[in-house]
PDB file of C-alpha atoms and ligand atoms in Angstrom:
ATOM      1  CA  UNK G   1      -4.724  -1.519  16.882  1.00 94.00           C
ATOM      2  CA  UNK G   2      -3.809  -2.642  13.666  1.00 97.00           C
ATOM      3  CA  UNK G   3      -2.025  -6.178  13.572  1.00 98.00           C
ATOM      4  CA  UNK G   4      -0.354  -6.471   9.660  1.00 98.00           C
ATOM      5  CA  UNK G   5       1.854  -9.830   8.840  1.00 98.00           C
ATOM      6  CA  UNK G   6       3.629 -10.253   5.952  1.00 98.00           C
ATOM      7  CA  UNK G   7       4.755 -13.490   4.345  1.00 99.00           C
ATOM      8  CA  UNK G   8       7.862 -13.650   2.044  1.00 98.00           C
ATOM      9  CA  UNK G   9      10.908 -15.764   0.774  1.00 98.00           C
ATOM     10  CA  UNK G  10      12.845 -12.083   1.054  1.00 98.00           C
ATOM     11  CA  UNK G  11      11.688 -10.938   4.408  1.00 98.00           C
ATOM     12  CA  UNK G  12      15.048  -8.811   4.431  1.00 98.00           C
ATOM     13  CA  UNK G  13      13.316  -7.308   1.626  1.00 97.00           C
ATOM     14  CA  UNK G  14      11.025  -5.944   3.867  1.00 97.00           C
ATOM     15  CA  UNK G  15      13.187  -4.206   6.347  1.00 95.00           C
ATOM     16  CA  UNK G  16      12.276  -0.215   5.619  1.00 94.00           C
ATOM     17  CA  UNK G  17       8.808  -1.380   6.793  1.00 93.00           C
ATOM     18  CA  UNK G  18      10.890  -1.137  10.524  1.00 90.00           C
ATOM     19  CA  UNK G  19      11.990   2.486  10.039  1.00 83.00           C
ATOM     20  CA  UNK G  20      11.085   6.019  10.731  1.00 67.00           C
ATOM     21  CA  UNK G  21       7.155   6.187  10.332  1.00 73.00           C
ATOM     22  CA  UNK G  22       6.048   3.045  10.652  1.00 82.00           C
ATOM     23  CA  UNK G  23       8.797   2.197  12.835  1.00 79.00           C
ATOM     24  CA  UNK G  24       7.522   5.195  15.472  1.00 84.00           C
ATOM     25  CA  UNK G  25       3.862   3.888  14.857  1.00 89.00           C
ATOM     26  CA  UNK G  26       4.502   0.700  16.093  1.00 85.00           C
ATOM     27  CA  UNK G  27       6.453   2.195  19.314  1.00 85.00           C
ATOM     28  CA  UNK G  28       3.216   4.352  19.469  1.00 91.00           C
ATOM     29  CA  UNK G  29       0.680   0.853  19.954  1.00 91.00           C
ATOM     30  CA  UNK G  30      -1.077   2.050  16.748  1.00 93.00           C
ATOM     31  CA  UNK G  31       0.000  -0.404  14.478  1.00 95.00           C
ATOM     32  CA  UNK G  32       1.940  -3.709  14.864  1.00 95.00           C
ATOM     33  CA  UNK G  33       3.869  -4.976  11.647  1.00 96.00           C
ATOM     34  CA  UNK G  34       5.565  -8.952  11.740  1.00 96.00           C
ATOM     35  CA  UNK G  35       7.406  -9.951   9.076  1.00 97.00           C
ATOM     36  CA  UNK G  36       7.622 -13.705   8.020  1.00 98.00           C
ATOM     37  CA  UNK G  37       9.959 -15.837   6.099  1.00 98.00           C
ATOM     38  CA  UNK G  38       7.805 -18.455   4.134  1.00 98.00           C
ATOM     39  CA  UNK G  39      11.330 -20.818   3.984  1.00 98.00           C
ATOM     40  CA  UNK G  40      10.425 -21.464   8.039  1.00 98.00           C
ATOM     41  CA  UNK G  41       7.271 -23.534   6.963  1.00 98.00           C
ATOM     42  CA  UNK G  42       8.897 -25.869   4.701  1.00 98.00           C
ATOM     43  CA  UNK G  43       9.517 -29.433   6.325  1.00 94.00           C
ATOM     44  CA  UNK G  44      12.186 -30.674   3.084  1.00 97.00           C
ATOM     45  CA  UNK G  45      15.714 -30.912   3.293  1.00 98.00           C
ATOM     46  CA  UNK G  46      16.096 -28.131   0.848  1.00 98.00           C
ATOM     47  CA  UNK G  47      13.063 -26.135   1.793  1.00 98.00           C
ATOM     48  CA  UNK G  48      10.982 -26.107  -1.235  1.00 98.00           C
ATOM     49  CA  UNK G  49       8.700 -23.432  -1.788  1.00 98.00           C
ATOM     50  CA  UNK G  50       7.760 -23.606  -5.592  1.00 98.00           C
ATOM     51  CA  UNK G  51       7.176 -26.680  -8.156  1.00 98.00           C
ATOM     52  CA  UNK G  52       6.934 -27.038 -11.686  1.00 98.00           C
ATOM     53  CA  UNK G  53       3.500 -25.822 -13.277  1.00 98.00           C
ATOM     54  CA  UNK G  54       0.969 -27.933 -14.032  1.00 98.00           C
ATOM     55  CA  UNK G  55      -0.209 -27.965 -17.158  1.00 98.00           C
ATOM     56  CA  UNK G  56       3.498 -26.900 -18.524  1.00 98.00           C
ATOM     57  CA  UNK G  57       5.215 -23.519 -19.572  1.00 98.00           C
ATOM     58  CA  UNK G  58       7.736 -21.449 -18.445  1.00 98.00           C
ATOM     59  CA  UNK G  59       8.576 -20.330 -14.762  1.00 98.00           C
ATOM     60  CA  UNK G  60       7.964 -22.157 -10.798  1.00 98.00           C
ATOM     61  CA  UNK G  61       4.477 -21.250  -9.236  1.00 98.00           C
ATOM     62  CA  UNK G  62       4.592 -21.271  -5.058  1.00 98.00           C
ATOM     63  CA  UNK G  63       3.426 -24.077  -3.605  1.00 98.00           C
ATOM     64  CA  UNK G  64       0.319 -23.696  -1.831  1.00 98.00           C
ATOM     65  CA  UNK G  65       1.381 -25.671   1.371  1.00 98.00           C
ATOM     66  CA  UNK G  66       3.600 -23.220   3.306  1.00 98.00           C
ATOM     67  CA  UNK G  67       1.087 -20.677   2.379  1.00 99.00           C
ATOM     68  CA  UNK G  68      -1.435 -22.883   4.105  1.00 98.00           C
ATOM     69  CA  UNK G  69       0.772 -23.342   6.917  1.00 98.00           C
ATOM     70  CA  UNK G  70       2.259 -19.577   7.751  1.00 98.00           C
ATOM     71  CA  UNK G  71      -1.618 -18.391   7.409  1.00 99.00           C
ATOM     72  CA  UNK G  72      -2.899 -21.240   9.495  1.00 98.00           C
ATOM     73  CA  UNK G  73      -0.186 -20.029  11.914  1.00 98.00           C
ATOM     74  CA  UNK G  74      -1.012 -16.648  12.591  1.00 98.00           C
ATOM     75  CA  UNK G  75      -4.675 -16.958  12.767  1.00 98.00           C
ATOM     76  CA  UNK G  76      -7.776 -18.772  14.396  1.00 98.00           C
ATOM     77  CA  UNK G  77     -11.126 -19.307  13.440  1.00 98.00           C
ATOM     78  CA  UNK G  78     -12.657 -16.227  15.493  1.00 98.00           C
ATOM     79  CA  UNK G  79     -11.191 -13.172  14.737  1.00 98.00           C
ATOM     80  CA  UNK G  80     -11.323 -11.242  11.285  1.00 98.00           C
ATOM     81  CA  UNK G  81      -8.728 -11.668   8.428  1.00 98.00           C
ATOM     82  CA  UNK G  82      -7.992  -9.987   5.383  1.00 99.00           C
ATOM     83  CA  UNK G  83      -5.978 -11.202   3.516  1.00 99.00           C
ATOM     84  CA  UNK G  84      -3.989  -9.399   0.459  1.00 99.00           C
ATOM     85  CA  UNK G  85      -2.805 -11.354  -2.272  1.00 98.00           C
ATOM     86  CA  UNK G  86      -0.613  -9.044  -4.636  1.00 98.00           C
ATOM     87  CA  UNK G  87      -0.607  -9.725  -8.512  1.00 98.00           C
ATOM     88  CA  UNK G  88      -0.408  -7.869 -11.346  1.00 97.00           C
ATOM     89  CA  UNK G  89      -4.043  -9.730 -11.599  1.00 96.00           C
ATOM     90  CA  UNK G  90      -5.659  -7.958  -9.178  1.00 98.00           C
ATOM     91  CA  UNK G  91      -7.662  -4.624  -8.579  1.00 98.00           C
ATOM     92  CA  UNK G  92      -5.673  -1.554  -8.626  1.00 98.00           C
ATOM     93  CA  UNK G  93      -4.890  -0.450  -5.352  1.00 98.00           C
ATOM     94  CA  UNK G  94      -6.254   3.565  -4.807  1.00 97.00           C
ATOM     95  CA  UNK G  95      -6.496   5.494  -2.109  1.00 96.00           C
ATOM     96  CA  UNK G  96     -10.330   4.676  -1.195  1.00 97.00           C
ATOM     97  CA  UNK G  97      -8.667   1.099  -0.666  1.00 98.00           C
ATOM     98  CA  UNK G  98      -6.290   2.788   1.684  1.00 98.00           C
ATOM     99  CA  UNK G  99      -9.227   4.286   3.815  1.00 97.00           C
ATOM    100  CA  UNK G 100     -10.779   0.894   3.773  1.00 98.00           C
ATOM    101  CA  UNK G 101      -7.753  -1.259   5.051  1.00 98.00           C
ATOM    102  CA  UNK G 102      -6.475   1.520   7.517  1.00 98.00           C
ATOM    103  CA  UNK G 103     -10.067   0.790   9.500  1.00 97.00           C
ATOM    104  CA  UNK G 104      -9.189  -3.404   9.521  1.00 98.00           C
ATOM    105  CA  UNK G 105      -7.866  -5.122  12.438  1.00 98.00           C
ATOM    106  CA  UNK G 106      -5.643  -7.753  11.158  1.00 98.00           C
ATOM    107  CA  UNK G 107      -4.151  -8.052   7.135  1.00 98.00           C
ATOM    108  CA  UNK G 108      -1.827 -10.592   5.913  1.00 99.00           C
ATOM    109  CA  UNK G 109      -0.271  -9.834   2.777  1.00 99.00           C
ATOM    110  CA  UNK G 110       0.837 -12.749   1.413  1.00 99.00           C
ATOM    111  CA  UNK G 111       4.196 -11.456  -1.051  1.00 98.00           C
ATOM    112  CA  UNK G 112       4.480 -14.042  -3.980  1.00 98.00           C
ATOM    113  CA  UNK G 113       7.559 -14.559  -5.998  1.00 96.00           C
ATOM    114  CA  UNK G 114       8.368 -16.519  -9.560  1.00 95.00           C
ATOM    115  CA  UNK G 115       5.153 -16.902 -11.598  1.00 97.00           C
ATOM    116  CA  UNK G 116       2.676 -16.560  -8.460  1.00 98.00           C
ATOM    117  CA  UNK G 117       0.785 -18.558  -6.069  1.00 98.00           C
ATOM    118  CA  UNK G 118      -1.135 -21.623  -6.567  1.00 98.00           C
ATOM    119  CA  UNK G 119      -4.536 -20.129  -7.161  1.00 98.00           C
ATOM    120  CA  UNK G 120      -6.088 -22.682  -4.744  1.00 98.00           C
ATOM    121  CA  UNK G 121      -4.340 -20.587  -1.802  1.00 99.00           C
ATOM    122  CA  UNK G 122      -6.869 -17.635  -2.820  1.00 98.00           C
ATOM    123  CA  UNK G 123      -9.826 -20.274  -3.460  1.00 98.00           C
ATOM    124  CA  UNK G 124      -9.502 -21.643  -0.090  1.00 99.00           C
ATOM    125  CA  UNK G 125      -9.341 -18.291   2.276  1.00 99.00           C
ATOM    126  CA  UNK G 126     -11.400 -16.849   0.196  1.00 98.00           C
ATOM    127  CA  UNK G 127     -14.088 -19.276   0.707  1.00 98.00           C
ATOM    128  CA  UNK G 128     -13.253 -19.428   4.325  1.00 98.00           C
ATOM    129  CA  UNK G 129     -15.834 -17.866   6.865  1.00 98.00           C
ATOM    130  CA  UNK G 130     -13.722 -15.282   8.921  1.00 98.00           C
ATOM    131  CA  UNK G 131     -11.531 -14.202   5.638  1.00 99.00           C
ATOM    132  CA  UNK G 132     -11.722 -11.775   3.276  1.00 99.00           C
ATOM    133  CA  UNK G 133      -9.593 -12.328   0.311  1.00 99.00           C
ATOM    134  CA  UNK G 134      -8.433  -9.305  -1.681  1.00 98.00           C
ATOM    135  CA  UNK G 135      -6.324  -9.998  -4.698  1.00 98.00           C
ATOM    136  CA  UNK G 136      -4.520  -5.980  -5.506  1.00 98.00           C
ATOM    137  CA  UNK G 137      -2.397  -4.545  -7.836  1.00 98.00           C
ATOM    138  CA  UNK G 138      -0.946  -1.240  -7.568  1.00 98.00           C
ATOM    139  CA  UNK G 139      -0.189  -0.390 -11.438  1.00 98.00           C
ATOM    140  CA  UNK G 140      -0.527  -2.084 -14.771  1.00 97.00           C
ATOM    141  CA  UNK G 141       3.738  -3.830 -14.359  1.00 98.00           C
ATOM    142  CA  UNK G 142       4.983  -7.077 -13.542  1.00 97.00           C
ATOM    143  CA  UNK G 143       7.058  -6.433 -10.387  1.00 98.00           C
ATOM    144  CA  UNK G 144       9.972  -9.271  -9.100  1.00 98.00           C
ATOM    145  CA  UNK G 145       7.543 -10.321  -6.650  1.00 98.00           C
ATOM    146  CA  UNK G 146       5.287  -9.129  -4.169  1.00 98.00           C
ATOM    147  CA  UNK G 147       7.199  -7.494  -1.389  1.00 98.00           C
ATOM    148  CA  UNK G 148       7.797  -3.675  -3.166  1.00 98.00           C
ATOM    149  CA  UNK G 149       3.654  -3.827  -4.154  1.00 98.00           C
ATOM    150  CA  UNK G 150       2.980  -4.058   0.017  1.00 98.00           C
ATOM    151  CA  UNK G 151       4.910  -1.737   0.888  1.00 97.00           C
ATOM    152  CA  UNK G 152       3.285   0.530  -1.039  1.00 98.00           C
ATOM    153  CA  UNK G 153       0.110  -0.632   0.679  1.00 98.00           C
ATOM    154  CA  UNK G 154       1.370  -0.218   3.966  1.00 97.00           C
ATOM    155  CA  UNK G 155       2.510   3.069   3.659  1.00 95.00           C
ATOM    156  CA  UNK G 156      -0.789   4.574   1.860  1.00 96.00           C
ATOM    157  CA  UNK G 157      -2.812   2.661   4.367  1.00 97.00           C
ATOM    158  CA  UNK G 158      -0.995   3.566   7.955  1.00 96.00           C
ATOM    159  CA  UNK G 159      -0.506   7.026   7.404  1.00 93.00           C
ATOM    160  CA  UNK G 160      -4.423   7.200   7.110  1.00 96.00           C
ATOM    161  CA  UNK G 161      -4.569   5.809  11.448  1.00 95.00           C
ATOM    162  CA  UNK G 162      -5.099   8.743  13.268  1.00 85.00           C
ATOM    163  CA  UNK G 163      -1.357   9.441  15.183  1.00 88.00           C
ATOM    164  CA  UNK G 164       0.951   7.666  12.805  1.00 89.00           C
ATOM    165  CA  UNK G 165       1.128  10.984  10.824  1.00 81.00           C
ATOM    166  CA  UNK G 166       2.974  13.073  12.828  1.00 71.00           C
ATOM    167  CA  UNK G 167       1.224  16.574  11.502  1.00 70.00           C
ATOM    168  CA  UNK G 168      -2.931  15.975  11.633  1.00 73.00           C
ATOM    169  CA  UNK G 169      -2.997  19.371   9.497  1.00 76.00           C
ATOM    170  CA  UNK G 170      -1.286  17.274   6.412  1.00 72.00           C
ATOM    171  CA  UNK G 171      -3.943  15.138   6.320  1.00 75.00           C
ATOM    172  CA  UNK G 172      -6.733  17.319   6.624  1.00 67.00           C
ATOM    173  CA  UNK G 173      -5.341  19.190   3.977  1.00 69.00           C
ATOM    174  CA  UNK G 174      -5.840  15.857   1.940  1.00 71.00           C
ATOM    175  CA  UNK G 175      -9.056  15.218   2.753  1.00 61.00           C
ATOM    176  CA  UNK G 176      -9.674  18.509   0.456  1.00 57.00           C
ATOM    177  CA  UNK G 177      -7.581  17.144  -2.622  1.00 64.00           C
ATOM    178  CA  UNK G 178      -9.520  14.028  -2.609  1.00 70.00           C
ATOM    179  CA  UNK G 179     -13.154  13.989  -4.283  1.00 62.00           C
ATOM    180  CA  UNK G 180     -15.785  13.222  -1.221  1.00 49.00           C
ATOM    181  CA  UNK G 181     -17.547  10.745  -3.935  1.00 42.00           C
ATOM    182  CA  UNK G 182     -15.272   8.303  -5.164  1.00 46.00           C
ATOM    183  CA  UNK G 183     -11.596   9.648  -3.109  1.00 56.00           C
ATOM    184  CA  UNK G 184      -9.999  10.225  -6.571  1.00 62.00           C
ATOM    185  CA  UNK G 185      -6.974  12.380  -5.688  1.00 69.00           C
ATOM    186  CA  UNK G 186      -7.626  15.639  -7.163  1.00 72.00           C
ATOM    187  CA  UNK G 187      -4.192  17.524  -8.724  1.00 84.00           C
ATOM    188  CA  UNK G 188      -3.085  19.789  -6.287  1.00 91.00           C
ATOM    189  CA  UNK G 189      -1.523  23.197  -6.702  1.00 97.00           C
ATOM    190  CA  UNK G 190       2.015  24.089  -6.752  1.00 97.00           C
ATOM    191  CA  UNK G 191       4.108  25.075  -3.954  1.00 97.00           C
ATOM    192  CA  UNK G 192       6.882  27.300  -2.881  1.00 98.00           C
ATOM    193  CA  UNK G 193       8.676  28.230  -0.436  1.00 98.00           C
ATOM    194  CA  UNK G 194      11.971  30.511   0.359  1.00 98.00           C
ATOM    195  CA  UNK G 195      14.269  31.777  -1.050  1.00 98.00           C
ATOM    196  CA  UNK G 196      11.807  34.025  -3.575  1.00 98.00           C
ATOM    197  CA  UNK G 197      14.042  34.293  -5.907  1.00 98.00           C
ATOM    198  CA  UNK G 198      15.651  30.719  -6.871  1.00 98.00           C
ATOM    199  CA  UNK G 199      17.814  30.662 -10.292  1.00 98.00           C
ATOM    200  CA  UNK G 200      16.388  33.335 -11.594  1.00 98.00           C
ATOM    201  CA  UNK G 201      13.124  31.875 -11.555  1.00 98.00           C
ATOM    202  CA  UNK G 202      10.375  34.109  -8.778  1.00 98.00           C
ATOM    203  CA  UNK G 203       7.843  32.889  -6.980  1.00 98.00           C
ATOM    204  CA  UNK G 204       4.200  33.984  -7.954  1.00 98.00           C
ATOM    205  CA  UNK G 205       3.498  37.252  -6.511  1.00 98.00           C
ATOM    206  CA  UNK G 206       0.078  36.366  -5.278  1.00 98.00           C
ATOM    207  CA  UNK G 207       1.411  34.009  -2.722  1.00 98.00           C
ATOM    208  CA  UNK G 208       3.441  37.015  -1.242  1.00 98.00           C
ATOM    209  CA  UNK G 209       0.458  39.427  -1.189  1.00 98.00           C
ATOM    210  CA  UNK G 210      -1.126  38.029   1.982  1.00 98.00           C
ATOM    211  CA  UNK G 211      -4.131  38.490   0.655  1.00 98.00           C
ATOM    212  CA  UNK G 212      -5.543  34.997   1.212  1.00 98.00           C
ATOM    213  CA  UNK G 213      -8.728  35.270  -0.500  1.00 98.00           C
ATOM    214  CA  UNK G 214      -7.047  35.813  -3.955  1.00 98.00           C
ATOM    215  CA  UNK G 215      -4.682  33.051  -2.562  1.00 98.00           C
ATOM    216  CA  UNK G 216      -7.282  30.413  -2.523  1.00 98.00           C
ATOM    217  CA  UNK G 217      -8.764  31.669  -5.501  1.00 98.00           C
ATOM    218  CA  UNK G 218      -5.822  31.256  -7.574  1.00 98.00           C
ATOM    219  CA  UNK G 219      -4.516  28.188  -6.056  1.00 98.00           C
ATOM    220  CA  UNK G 220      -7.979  26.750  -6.898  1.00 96.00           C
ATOM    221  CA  UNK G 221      -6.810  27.960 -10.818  1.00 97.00           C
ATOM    222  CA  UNK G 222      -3.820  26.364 -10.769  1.00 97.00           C
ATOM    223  CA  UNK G 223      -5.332  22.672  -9.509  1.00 95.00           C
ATOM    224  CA  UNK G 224      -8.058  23.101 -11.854  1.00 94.00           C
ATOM    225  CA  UNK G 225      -5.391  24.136 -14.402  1.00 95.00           C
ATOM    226  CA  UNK G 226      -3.457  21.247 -13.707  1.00 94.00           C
ATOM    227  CA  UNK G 227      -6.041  18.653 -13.543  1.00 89.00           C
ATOM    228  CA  UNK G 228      -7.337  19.638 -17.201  1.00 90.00           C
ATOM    229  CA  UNK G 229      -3.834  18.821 -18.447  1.00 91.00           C
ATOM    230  CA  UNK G 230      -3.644  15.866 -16.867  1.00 88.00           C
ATOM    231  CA  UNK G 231      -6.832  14.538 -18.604  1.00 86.00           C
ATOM    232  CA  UNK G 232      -5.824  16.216 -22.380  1.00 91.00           C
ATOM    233  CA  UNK G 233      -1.935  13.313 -21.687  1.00 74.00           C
TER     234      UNK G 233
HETATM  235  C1  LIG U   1       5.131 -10.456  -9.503  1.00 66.83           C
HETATM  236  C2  LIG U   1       4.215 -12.293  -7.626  1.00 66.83           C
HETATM  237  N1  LIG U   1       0.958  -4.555  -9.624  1.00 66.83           N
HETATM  238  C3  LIG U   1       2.122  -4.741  -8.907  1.00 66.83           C
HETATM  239  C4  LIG U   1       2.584  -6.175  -8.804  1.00 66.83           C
HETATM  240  C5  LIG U   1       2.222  -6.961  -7.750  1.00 66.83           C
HETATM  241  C6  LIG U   1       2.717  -8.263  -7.657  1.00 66.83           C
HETATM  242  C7  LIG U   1       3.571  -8.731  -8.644  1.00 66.83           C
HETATM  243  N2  LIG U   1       3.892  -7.948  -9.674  1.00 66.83           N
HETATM  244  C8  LIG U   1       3.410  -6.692  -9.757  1.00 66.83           C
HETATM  245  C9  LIG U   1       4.143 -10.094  -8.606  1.00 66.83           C
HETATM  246  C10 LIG U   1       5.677 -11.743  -9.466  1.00 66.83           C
HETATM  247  C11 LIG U   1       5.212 -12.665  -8.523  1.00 66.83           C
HETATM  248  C12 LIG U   1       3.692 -11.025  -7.662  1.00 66.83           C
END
């Protein structure tokens, strides 16, 4: 079972992590998602949870305390952490990442807002026995914050735990659009399906031959067709 917490100033923000799928997936045992608000771990009477920068500039940076505390909170000095720091700073999330997280026990993704987190939040877990500190990205933009960045995680990563996807077929399919080496998602062909006639525009005759050798074959065109383009943008 996967445990996943996620720590935010907008934990509303988080809310479709509760539906359909993931929702199901949870009522399932396979996964477990908690959602915190990073506001509960301030002690201040107007619960602080950024500060000036130091060295000057524009923008707040997070304080690292609540950080401290909200991790501290959730986990002990046994069990296996890792912990997911989004910024546009980080490694680009892919789907070999995916495969990797979806096999973890327990991730925290810790969803900064303003200019970031105090770097020494990173410095300290990540020097800390049981953790494993991974600082992601999932594209080359500067989002509001980190809340939209692990949800995209989430959803790459739990639909790779055997169950959560309700079709198995769908992902074995997958597994043959992604390269064994390096999991680079391979273009796939296109689809259709009915009516065969849409706005004047037909669907290829060779899918409605039922001759599924020259099926494959040309589907296998088509991707390689595809992926070729792809490279020339
Ligand atoms: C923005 C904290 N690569 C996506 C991404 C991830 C995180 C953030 N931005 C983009 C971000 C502001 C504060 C994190």
């Amino acid at each position: 079972m996967l445990q996943i917490d996620l720590i935010s100033i907008f934990p509303e923000y988080l809310a479709p992590l509760k539906l359909s799928l993931l929702g199901k997936a949870a009522d399932k045992g396979l996964l477990q998602i908690n959602i915190h608000d990073l506001r509960a771990q301030t002690t201040d009477v107007h619960h602080s949870v950024d500060d000036t920068p130091y060295g000057g500039g524009a923008g707040m940076v997070m304080s690292a305390e609540p950080w401290g505390s909200a991790i501290d909170q959730m986990t002990n000095d046994q069990d296996q952490v890792d912990l997911i720091i989004l910024t546009p700073a980080g490694k680009k999330f892919d789907q070999k990442m995916a495969g990797e997280f979806a096999i973890k026990k327990h991730l925290i993704f810790a969803c900064g807002r303003y200019e970031g987190i105090d770097a020494r939040v990173g410095e300290y877990y990540g020097a800390k026995k049981n953790f494993t500190l991974h600082e992601v990205s999932i594209g080359d933009y500067v989002l509001g914050g980190g809340e939209v960045a692990a949800m995209v995680i989430i959803e790459a990563t739990a639909r790779l735990i055997a169950g959560v996807i309700g079709n198995p077929d769908s992902l074995k399919e997958e597994s043959h659009s992604i390269s064994g080496n390096n999991q680079e998602l391979l273009v796939e062909y296109p689809n259709y399906t009915k009516p065969a006639m849409w706005r004047g525009l037909s669907v290829p005759e060779i899918l409605l031959s039922g001759n599924h050798g020259q099926i494959a074959k040309w589907r296998k065109a088509q991707a390689e067709r595809r992926t070729q383009q792809l490279k020339e943008e």
